[in-house]
XYZ file of C-alpha atoms in Angstrom:
702
model
C 92.554 90.824 12.256
C 91.889 94.283 10.913
C 90.196 95.253 7.676
C 92.106 93.973 4.630
C 94.202 96.667 2.951
C 92.640 95.827 -0.437
C 89.307 97.295 0.716
C 90.759 100.724 1.544
C 89.594 102.407 -1.692
C 85.993 101.545 -0.766
C 86.292 102.851 2.780
C 87.712 106.250 1.877
C 85.547 109.259 2.648
C 83.614 110.607 -0.349
C 85.249 113.901 0.536
C 88.515 112.574 -0.849
C 87.013 111.881 -4.294
C 87.686 114.387 -7.050
C 84.797 116.774 -7.577
C 83.181 116.290 -4.149
C 83.156 119.533 -2.177
C 82.027 120.160 1.406
C 78.438 120.790 0.425
C 78.009 117.615 -1.640
C 79.878 115.538 0.951
C 77.547 116.771 3.718
C 74.504 116.087 1.534
C 75.642 112.522 0.777
C 76.488 111.866 4.419
C 72.908 112.794 5.343
C 71.419 110.899 2.385
C 73.221 107.654 3.222
C 72.642 108.027 6.962
C 76.308 107.708 7.898
C 76.896 107.111 11.631
C 77.166 110.175 13.863
C 80.392 112.099 13.222
C 81.459 110.006 10.204
C 81.487 110.845 6.509
C 79.725 108.838 3.849
C 82.238 106.536 2.130
C 82.782 105.172 -1.378
C 81.105 101.936 -0.321
C 77.832 103.859 0.248
C 77.813 104.844 -3.426
C 78.646 101.301 -4.510
C 75.781 99.840 -2.453
C 73.284 102.462 -3.686
C 71.378 100.415 -6.243
C 69.711 101.863 -9.346
C 65.911 101.759 -9.329
C 65.706 101.326 -13.098
C 67.464 101.802 -16.420
C 66.922 104.252 -19.287
C 67.619 102.734 -22.681
C 68.926 105.318 -25.174
C 70.135 102.761 -27.705
C 67.341 103.517 -30.152
C 69.274 105.522 -32.761
C 66.932 106.180 -35.687
C 66.022 108.864 -38.177
C 63.508 111.470 -37.004
C 60.862 109.824 -39.219
C 61.025 106.630 -37.126
C 61.053 108.358 -33.763
C 57.615 107.815 -32.214
C 55.671 109.590 -29.490
C 56.932 109.005 -25.905
C 59.939 106.999 -27.062
C 63.410 107.740 -25.760
C 65.661 108.151 -28.801
C 69.146 109.324 -29.634
C 69.241 111.418 -32.814
C 72.103 112.818 -34.871
C 70.878 116.312 -35.792
C 71.884 119.211 -37.955
C 71.078 122.517 -36.169
C 69.188 124.986 -38.428
C 68.015 128.005 -36.414
C 67.136 129.354 -32.946
C 63.912 131.105 -31.983
C 64.392 132.725 -28.535
C 61.289 134.024 -26.694
C 60.328 137.671 -27.216
C 61.673 140.058 -24.547
C 59.683 140.023 -21.287
C 57.749 136.866 -22.260
C 59.612 134.400 -20.048
C 56.815 131.813 -20.229
C 57.377 131.244 -23.964
C 60.105 128.642 -24.587
C 63.309 128.942 -26.570
C 62.915 126.708 -29.668
C 65.724 125.206 -31.728
C 64.873 123.854 -35.206
C 66.925 120.921 -36.482
C 66.730 118.145 -39.079
C 68.277 114.936 -40.445
C 67.791 113.191 -43.807
C 64.402 111.839 -42.769
C 62.637 114.814 -41.205
C 62.493 117.806 -38.828
C 62.377 118.174 -35.058
C 62.242 121.028 -32.571
C 64.223 121.145 -29.311
C 62.374 123.103 -26.630
C 63.879 124.849 -23.585
C 61.879 126.739 -20.939
C 63.505 129.635 -19.028
C 66.764 129.134 -20.867
C 68.737 132.188 -19.773
C 72.382 133.024 -20.194
C 72.894 131.934 -23.796
C 73.867 128.344 -22.932
C 71.422 126.865 -25.462
C 73.081 128.808 -28.275
C 76.489 127.569 -27.142
C 75.350 123.940 -26.819
C 73.645 123.878 -30.229
C 75.572 126.140 -32.644
C 73.773 126.808 -35.956
C 75.135 124.801 -38.849
C 76.799 122.139 -36.711
C 75.887 118.531 -35.902
C 75.072 117.247 -32.435
C 73.848 113.989 -30.890
C 70.700 114.675 -28.877
C 68.955 112.179 -26.585
C 65.545 112.575 -24.982
C 61.834 111.738 -25.112
C 59.836 112.494 -28.281
C 56.726 114.645 -27.854
C 54.253 116.273 -30.239
C 53.119 119.892 -30.376
C 50.854 121.258 -33.121
C 51.622 118.196 -35.208
C 55.392 118.754 -34.988
C 57.840 116.369 -33.297
C 59.782 117.905 -30.451
C 62.067 117.036 -27.541
C 61.557 119.205 -24.472
C 64.723 119.628 -22.401
C 66.860 116.885 -23.991
C 68.730 114.729 -21.451
C 71.990 114.860 -23.418
C 73.519 117.081 -26.107
C 77.013 115.973 -27.182
C 79.448 116.771 -29.969
C 80.017 113.997 -32.544
C 83.586 113.298 -31.373
C 82.385 112.966 -27.740
C 79.631 110.473 -28.589
C 81.262 107.847 -26.335
C 80.447 109.998 -23.279
C 76.685 109.691 -23.930
C 75.448 106.762 -21.783
C 73.304 104.662 -24.127
C 72.199 102.488 -21.196
C 71.760 104.708 -18.168
C 70.855 103.484 -14.666
C 68.420 105.704 -12.762
C 69.007 106.169 -9.023
C 66.881 107.252 -6.076
C 67.965 110.844 -5.436
C 67.574 113.426 -2.718
C 66.993 117.168 -2.998
C 70.166 118.858 -4.168
C 71.700 115.733 -5.701
C 71.491 115.593 -9.504
C 71.571 112.326 -11.389
C 74.542 113.618 -13.411
C 76.604 114.317 -10.286
C 75.744 110.906 -8.866
C 76.519 109.118 -12.155
C 79.969 110.712 -12.183
C 80.648 109.525 -8.640
C 79.352 106.039 -9.411
C 81.741 105.693 -12.353
C 84.733 106.727 -10.231
C 83.820 104.370 -7.399
C 83.099 101.385 -9.657
C 86.473 101.906 -11.342
C 88.159 101.689 -7.931
C 86.622 98.342 -6.875
C 89.591 96.047 -6.193
C 89.771 92.404 -7.222
C 88.588 90.584 -4.133
C 89.135 87.000 -3.021
C 86.084 84.929 -4.069
C 83.873 83.752 -1.194
C 81.474 81.780 -3.387
C 82.529 78.242 -4.205
C 83.771 77.894 -7.825
C 81.305 75.117 -8.658
C 78.377 77.217 -7.437
C 79.524 80.209 -9.499
C 79.716 78.064 -12.627
C 76.387 76.416 -12.011
C 74.563 79.728 -11.472
C 76.640 81.527 -14.114
C 77.318 84.426 -11.779
C 80.016 87.058 -12.374
C 82.622 88.055 -9.768
C 81.680 90.727 -7.193
C 83.547 93.479 -9.051
C 82.106 92.449 -12.430
C 78.598 92.277 -10.934
C 78.923 95.824 -9.568
C 80.086 97.006 -12.971
C 77.112 95.359 -14.734
C 74.613 96.893 -12.328
C 76.058 100.426 -12.302
C 77.551 100.663 -15.813
C 75.516 98.199 -17.898
C 76.126 97.673 -21.606
C 72.565 96.436 -22.047
C 69.504 97.131 -19.848
C 69.080 93.418 -19.108
C 72.401 93.276 -17.222
C 71.059 95.473 -14.431
C 67.659 93.766 -14.004
C 66.780 92.535 -10.507
C 66.701 88.922 -11.717
C 69.833 89.177 -13.875
C 72.915 87.187 -12.741
C 74.750 90.313 -11.504
C 72.011 91.471 -9.168
C 71.316 87.910 -7.968
C 74.958 87.498 -7.106
C 75.009 90.744 -5.099
C 71.773 89.889 -3.276
C 73.236 86.509 -2.356
C 76.426 88.203 -1.077
C 74.422 90.490 1.177
C 72.377 87.594 2.555
C 75.517 85.508 2.985
C 77.257 88.169 5.086
C 74.126 88.472 7.247
C 73.746 84.724 7.696
C 77.444 84.300 8.470
C 77.050 86.933 11.196
C 74.065 85.146 12.725
C 75.856 81.792 12.594
C 78.875 83.325 14.347
C 76.576 84.743 17.017
C 74.956 81.340 17.383
C 78.282 79.559 17.720
C 79.344 82.119 20.340
C 76.084 81.866 22.278
C 75.938 78.094 22.072
C 79.648 77.568 22.577
C 79.599 79.357 25.917
C 78.887 75.855 27.141
C 75.563 75.453 28.807
C 74.809 72.908 31.481
C 73.111 69.578 30.798
C 70.109 69.866 33.104
C 68.547 66.908 34.883
C 64.831 66.935 35.715
C 62.881 65.075 38.387
C 59.525 65.833 36.767
C 57.870 66.642 40.112
C 57.503 70.414 39.840
C 56.368 70.383 36.212
C 53.802 67.768 37.155
C 52.424 69.888 39.988
C 52.259 72.920 37.661
C 50.380 70.868 35.088
C 47.880 69.798 37.767
C 47.089 73.375 38.807
C 46.584 74.648 35.254
C 42.901 75.437 34.691
C 43.079 73.849 31.198
C 45.000 71.147 29.395
C 47.903 72.070 27.125
C 47.379 72.069 23.339
C 49.386 69.753 21.062
C 51.508 72.724 20.002
C 52.263 73.670 23.595
C 53.227 70.098 24.494
C 55.539 69.893 21.470
C 57.190 73.228 22.345
C 57.697 72.121 25.952
C 59.356 68.910 24.728
C 61.683 70.830 22.385
C 62.668 73.183 25.176
C 63.295 70.348 27.647
C 65.516 68.599 25.099
C 67.511 71.829 24.684
C 67.870 72.243 28.450
C 68.987 68.645 28.863
C 71.736 68.969 26.226
C 75.156 70.384 27.178
C 74.847 73.199 24.600
C 73.205 76.459 25.566
C 69.630 76.854 24.426
C 68.908 79.752 22.084
C 65.288 79.321 21.016
C 62.544 81.524 19.590
C 58.985 80.680 20.665
C 56.522 82.077 18.143
C 52.841 82.114 18.866
C 49.990 84.292 17.847
C 48.260 86.621 20.277
C 46.698 84.395 22.924
C 48.382 81.173 21.822
C 49.561 80.491 25.366
C 53.283 81.257 25.227
C 53.435 82.288 28.889
C 52.334 78.817 29.994
C 55.037 77.185 27.857
C 57.558 79.518 29.480
C 56.207 78.552 32.899
C 56.722 74.846 32.122
C 60.300 75.625 31.076
C 60.918 77.605 34.266
C 59.426 74.766 36.348
C 61.771 72.282 34.664
C 64.654 74.651 35.422
C 63.597 74.728 39.085
C 63.780 70.903 39.179
C 67.428 71.131 38.200
C 67.998 73.587 41.060
C 68.308 76.778 39.001
C 66.423 80.084 38.835
C 64.679 81.712 35.881
C 64.177 85.346 34.904
C 61.287 86.530 32.719
C 61.988 89.892 31.084
C 59.233 92.027 29.522
C 59.688 95.283 27.573
C 57.529 97.413 29.913
C 56.527 97.404 33.575
C 52.880 97.115 32.493
C 53.608 93.840 30.684
C 55.860 92.543 33.450
C 53.023 93.128 35.924
C 50.629 91.294 33.638
C 52.892 88.243 33.303
C 53.282 88.238 37.056
C 49.504 88.321 37.485
C 49.220 85.232 35.248
C 52.104 83.301 36.818
C 51.895 84.117 40.527
C 48.706 82.151 41.425
C 49.937 79.090 39.485
C 53.384 79.278 41.114
C 51.832 79.617 44.571
C 49.724 76.502 44.011
C 52.717 74.574 42.684
C 54.978 75.752 45.511
C 57.326 77.850 43.339
C 58.674 81.143 44.698
C 57.713 83.827 42.140
C 58.418 87.569 42.603
C 57.942 90.768 40.586
C 60.788 93.263 40.588
C 60.105 96.767 39.237
C 61.862 100.092 39.413
C 58.925 101.693 41.222
C 58.857 99.605 44.364
C 59.619 100.996 47.866
C 63.216 100.464 49.019
C 62.397 98.105 51.885
C 60.245 95.858 49.710
C 62.925 95.868 47.034
C 65.617 94.879 49.563
C 63.512 91.955 50.781
C 62.933 90.737 47.221
C 66.623 91.068 46.305
C 67.516 88.999 49.366
C 65.125 86.247 48.237
C 66.666 86.251 44.766
C 70.196 86.110 46.143
C 69.403 83.250 48.557
C 67.598 81.198 45.917
C 64.307 81.228 47.851
C 62.784 82.982 44.814
C 62.827 80.623 41.833
C 61.178 82.829 39.207
C 61.774 86.564 38.885
C 59.598 88.697 36.605
C 60.629 92.209 35.578
C 61.918 94.500 32.831
C 65.464 94.707 31.480
C 66.335 96.193 34.863
C 66.692 92.594 36.097
C 70.170 92.577 34.616
C 71.351 95.766 36.235
C 73.846 95.782 39.043
C 72.452 95.184 42.483
C 70.415 92.165 41.373
C 72.344 89.053 42.346
C 70.985 85.650 41.449
C 71.735 82.573 43.486
C 71.956 80.421 40.355
C 70.338 81.814 37.206
C 69.773 79.117 34.598
C 67.142 80.411 32.177
C 66.372 83.836 30.724
C 62.982 84.250 29.056
C 62.560 87.418 26.989
C 59.115 88.582 25.935
C 58.380 90.503 22.711
C 61.670 90.145 20.964
C 61.281 92.573 18.091
C 62.492 95.202 20.518
C 65.294 92.787 21.196
C 67.712 92.469 18.288
C 70.947 90.645 17.741
C 72.947 93.208 19.703
C 70.713 92.855 22.740
C 70.982 89.080 22.569
C 74.751 89.415 22.632
C 74.687 91.920 25.456
C 72.527 89.993 27.912
C 75.180 90.958 30.460
C 77.242 88.527 32.474
C 74.345 87.414 34.635
C 72.514 86.155 31.591
C 75.651 85.148 29.682
C 75.747 81.446 30.322
C 72.053 80.937 30.860
C 69.731 79.247 28.434
C 67.742 81.751 26.386
C 64.088 81.548 25.366
C 62.687 84.474 23.365
C 58.891 84.749 22.997
C 57.153 86.757 20.315
C 53.498 87.432 19.626
C 54.326 88.821 16.203
C 53.988 85.870 13.876
C 57.123 86.189 11.757
C 57.234 84.781 8.240
C 59.896 82.159 7.683
C 62.058 84.412 5.517
C 62.292 86.954 8.312
C 62.972 84.316 10.923
C 66.009 83.280 8.890
C 67.066 86.882 8.400
C 66.791 88.111 11.952
C 66.849 84.992 14.091
C 68.983 82.682 11.972
C 71.009 82.172 15.136
C 68.082 80.624 16.999
C 66.096 77.389 16.922
C 62.346 77.969 16.478
C 59.200 76.550 18.103
C 55.797 77.565 16.782
C 52.401 77.544 18.531
C 49.809 77.462 15.783
C 46.498 76.629 17.445
C 44.499 78.934 19.692
C 43.850 77.752 23.258
C 40.429 76.220 23.853
C 37.598 78.579 24.652
C 38.890 81.426 22.488
C 36.024 83.013 20.585
C 36.226 83.761 16.874
C 36.067 87.500 16.147
C 33.628 88.973 13.602
C 35.449 91.575 11.555
C 33.703 94.230 9.463
C 34.979 97.138 7.363
C 32.985 100.399 7.277
C 33.440 103.963 6.081
C 33.778 106.649 8.778
C 30.691 108.160 7.113
C 28.715 105.609 9.151
C 29.951 107.178 12.411
C 26.503 107.948 13.852
C 25.267 104.434 13.170
C 28.382 102.949 14.758
C 27.979 105.056 17.903
C 24.295 104.157 18.250
C 25.075 100.438 17.860
C 27.946 100.757 20.334
C 25.684 102.438 22.899
C 23.229 99.529 22.714
C 26.030 96.983 23.236
C 27.547 98.881 26.176
C 24.125 99.190 27.812
C 24.005 95.381 27.597
C 27.180 95.224 29.679
C 29.858 94.939 26.982
C 33.151 96.860 27.037
C 34.927 98.292 24.014
C 38.225 99.709 22.773
C 38.279 102.615 20.316
C 41.723 103.030 18.767
C 42.950 106.212 17.013
C 46.222 106.550 15.143
C 47.701 109.850 16.450
C 47.708 111.737 19.723
C 47.353 115.302 18.484
C 46.323 117.065 15.312
C 49.187 117.077 12.845
C 48.798 119.622 10.062
C 49.467 117.333 7.121
C 47.292 114.441 8.215
C 43.628 115.166 8.702
C 43.381 112.628 11.459
C 40.858 113.005 14.206
C 43.190 112.816 17.137
C 42.476 110.595 20.118
C 41.785 113.639 22.270
C 39.189 115.014 19.859
C 37.566 111.614 19.446
C 37.453 111.236 23.224
C 35.711 114.619 23.527
C 33.180 113.602 20.853
C 32.422 110.238 22.471
C 32.203 111.793 25.949
C 29.172 113.795 24.708
C 27.387 110.463 24.240
C 28.938 108.244 26.922
C 29.829 110.753 29.629
C 32.068 109.311 32.356
C 31.752 105.792 30.925
C 34.548 106.668 28.499
C 38.240 107.137 29.376
C 41.350 108.052 27.385
C 44.829 106.491 27.377
C 47.705 107.510 25.103
C 51.478 107.354 24.789
C 52.182 110.812 26.200
C 50.701 109.958 29.578
C 52.904 108.908 32.476
C 53.112 105.176 33.163
C 51.221 105.655 36.429
C 48.383 107.571 34.747
C 48.139 104.911 32.026
C 48.067 102.148 34.587
C 45.375 103.925 36.573
C 43.084 104.231 33.499
C 43.770 100.659 32.363
C 43.034 99.494 35.902
C 39.630 101.200 35.864
C 38.862 99.653 32.484
C 39.932 96.186 33.643
C 37.719 96.578 36.734
C 34.775 97.470 34.460
C 34.386 100.946 36.013
C 34.862 102.386 32.517
C 32.964 100.895 29.573
C 34.749 102.467 26.630
C 38.480 103.031 26.341
C 39.726 105.472 23.708
C 43.369 104.689 23.066
C 46.292 105.174 20.750
C 48.254 102.068 19.882
C 49.718 101.851 23.403
C 47.210 99.051 23.939
C 48.694 96.994 21.122
C 50.827 94.746 23.237
C 49.640 92.509 25.992
C 46.599 94.194 27.518
C 44.268 91.556 28.884
C 40.647 92.505 29.611
C 38.490 89.386 29.005
C 35.225 91.315 29.298
C 36.117 93.653 26.418
C 34.486 92.224 23.319
C 34.427 95.134 20.848
C 37.399 96.671 19.053
C 36.875 99.721 16.853
C 39.888 100.882 14.864
C 39.560 104.305 13.326
C 41.608 105.132 10.210
C 42.315 101.425 9.865
C 43.865 102.164 6.468
C 46.791 103.842 8.219
C 47.808 100.734 10.151
C 50.010 97.894 8.982
C 48.595 94.375 8.861
C 50.598 93.104 11.806
C 49.394 96.033 13.893
C 45.745 95.511 12.948
C 46.099 91.844 13.815
C 47.689 92.633 17.186
C 44.997 95.165 18.020
C 42.185 92.810 17.080
C 43.766 90.177 19.336
C 42.906 92.351 22.353
C 39.296 91.119 22.153
C 37.968 87.580 21.894
C 39.565 86.675 25.223
C 36.418 86.071 27.233
C 33.277 84.022 26.780
C 31.335 86.622 24.769
C 31.286 86.642 20.967
C 33.604 89.479 19.932
C 33.645 91.876 17.046
C 36.193 94.158 15.415
C 35.181 97.143 13.311
C 37.653 98.717 10.882
C 36.697 102.294 10.029
C 38.381 103.859 7.028
C 38.252 107.319 5.528
C 38.136 108.441 1.906
C 39.111 106.312 -1.045
C 41.295 103.334 -0.208
C 44.540 102.712 -2.066
C 44.948 99.233 -3.518
C 47.381 98.219 -0.800
C 45.106 99.486 1.972
C 42.179 97.660 0.386
C 44.246 94.445 0.222
C 45.284 94.858 3.870
C 41.719 95.300 5.120
C 40.513 92.369 2.983
C 43.223 90.153 4.464
C 42.303 91.042 8.045
C 38.623 90.466 7.281
C 39.225 87.046 5.730
C 41.561 85.363 8.238
C 42.582 85.267 11.881
C 45.689 83.169 11.246
C 48.580 85.377 12.278
C 51.104 83.467 10.194
C 49.066 83.851 7.040
C 48.644 87.536 7.817
C 52.390 87.923 8.332
C 53.201 86.325 4.967
C 50.650 88.619 3.280
C 52.111 91.592 5.117
C 55.537 90.724 3.778
C 54.184 90.662 0.225
C 52.329 93.946 0.615
C 54.948 95.927 2.472
C 58.293 94.468 1.619
C 60.351 93.160 4.464
C 61.566 96.398 5.973
C 58.705 97.101 8.258
C 57.095 93.863 9.283
C 59.160 93.898 12.453
C 59.442 97.650 12.750
C 63.013 96.930 11.726
C 63.658 100.399 10.410
C 63.866 101.644 13.978
C 65.525 98.760 15.678
C 68.756 98.535 13.730
C 67.818 95.244 12.132
C 69.237 94.475 8.743
C 67.392 96.450 6.083
C 68.728 95.317 2.731
C 70.355 97.519 0.121
C 71.139 94.995 -2.610
C 68.656 92.210 -1.971
C 64.975 92.722 -2.741
C 63.188 90.044 -0.721
C 60.287 89.559 -3.141
C 62.668 88.750 -5.988
C 65.614 87.232 -4.144
C 63.906 85.349 -1.334
C 65.082 81.955 -2.619
C 68.717 83.043 -2.247
C 68.312 83.431 1.509
C 68.075 79.660 1.966
C 71.239 79.120 -0.099
C 73.066 81.778 1.921
C 71.900 80.248 5.192
C 73.072 76.748 4.235
C 76.370 77.981 2.771
C 77.228 80.043 5.856
C 76.440 77.103 8.102
C 78.516 74.706 6.013
C 81.458 77.103 5.929
C 81.572 77.481 9.718
C 81.225 73.744 10.255
C 84.122 73.179 7.876
C 86.234 76.117 8.993
C 85.102 77.566 12.363
C 88.128 79.847 12.674
C 87.676 81.206 9.118
C 91.344 80.541 8.416
C 93.120 79.981 5.111
C 91.988 81.302 1.738
C 88.271 80.658 1.961
C 88.264 82.003 5.528
C 89.954 85.191 4.443
C 87.492 85.605 1.556
C 84.558 85.204 3.962
C 86.054 87.787 6.342
C 86.382 90.169 3.395
C 82.651 89.729 2.724
C 81.883 90.553 6.367
C 83.876 93.805 6.170
C 82.379 94.687 2.815
C 78.832 94.415 4.178
C 79.825 96.123 7.437
C 79.202 93.123 9.637
C 82.462 93.696 11.494
C 80.434 93.291 14.694
C 80.914 89.588 13.977
C 84.684 89.588 13.398
C 85.670 89.398 17.101
C 83.340 86.402 17.475
C 85.377 84.247 15.112
C 86.904 81.585 17.313
C 90.608 80.991 17.102
C 91.233 77.630 15.420
């Protein structure tokens, strides 16, 4: 089915709207981030929500107009006092009055006689703006509106205020908004009639009108019925998309696996520790998924060091019992190598064939490994996304495990290529994700959570200090390193950037080298993978005591002997990032510490972030706090990864609606999987309206 004809007015290019020339169209296309080679469309304007409302309804006499109030006055214009010639800095003043008093209207740099034309002497005008005082006289500097009495209706008494961009005036935008809102068609209703009545929500078109062209400021408030309705709609379209993806993923029938229990038992015996309650529960959930005829699509959440890899190993061992292979995919070769290092000795002891496949390996070695994978001799293959490229043929791939999913959105899950198409899917993440975000981004997956830390993990002492204490910090660090400790020193940027006075990693390295000589090494994102690996290797082997790094070390570096983490400019990092970085220490037997160095005066948010990190090591608590402090856009780095950033819903205010939307979408697809008939058509309209057409082809016939 193609897009319903009724939506055409909202999908027309802004270019085609009266009053939009090439320049404005290009500006709006940039502002709304339209896809490459496409124009911004009317829908972009409709979905551009006001950030507030100006209330001009206070129509009083001058005598009752108070300082800093926004008022609308009906004035009689008395005289003009233009600035003397050559004195441009003196304003043009207009004196006016009503029955109750006098007021001056003030205009700076008012050239070209337009003030005289707008406010002719002896005539009446409505003027709206903010009251100020100057030398004891009331005045309005640069009134927002000046209109003739017969055009009073054109003065917006309740005026939404929008986020703007350079070159876009609020007047031009307001004009566009009015035209677009007037063109919103009557759409089929996708919310159940009973629900609408119970929540007292308006229709979609009426809600848009109340938000963009309100009669009273309350209509446009974030918690008002109109905005709630629109937030729900946006969530609903997102949840419907995820449910469709789930039904597609799960409906590609999986295989009901049968386990003998032998291999998992031998893996359990060779583990150097016993599994935690959380790990055992996750393993059980995964086994139940594998044993059912539906495909598994599960998210395994666990904080840094919660032992996700071992749970994955148990799943892969169970898969081997049923005669199938598993693939473990990591985002980088460095991480793939690290997983392999963890798994290989255990697999060898348990008699499981485990191989690492990377892009860098010599051709002969690669050929031998590919042969093992194709024959089935290799049961577990570890690598990067390259595992799913052509030339890698599996004998019988049953399970795909993906590490670090936030680089792995909905589209990637759908595109796991044919090799991974019918396999069970387990996605592991070390970013503890708050429940709201799990619903938003992984609503198509079942979730297992590992909450407790494995035994033997040391608590980490966290302190916050000003960079002014640098000399003391270095002296203390020297003493610890002389005692045999190893430390990370993390800097935010690689090279000096003019507008941020950040001591770059290279400068910091040079400074520290004066004290520590060849005991200190540098690793940053601009280095080649081989160079990075070489430095990390020396650090892991304890040849280097101090590693100065940018955030490349954030994910998955494992050096148990490193017990000190110093984060410079900690105020520039997000909570999740600070938490990830801190998780790089505390992995060995030594008591570990983390030092957060900040510069200058901290903003409230930065202060709250550092306090949170200091007070807790629970990643899930930190993630919830992060969501409150930052809003949802960035907790997962979603801005970059094409995850749904919201335009109508504001998670802090509308979070409760996400659950409703999730349940409603689920119920709808259970009731009507083909989205046929009237309610099906209405739901499809919602998907087009919120540009989720990615999901349309997934709707199953009948």
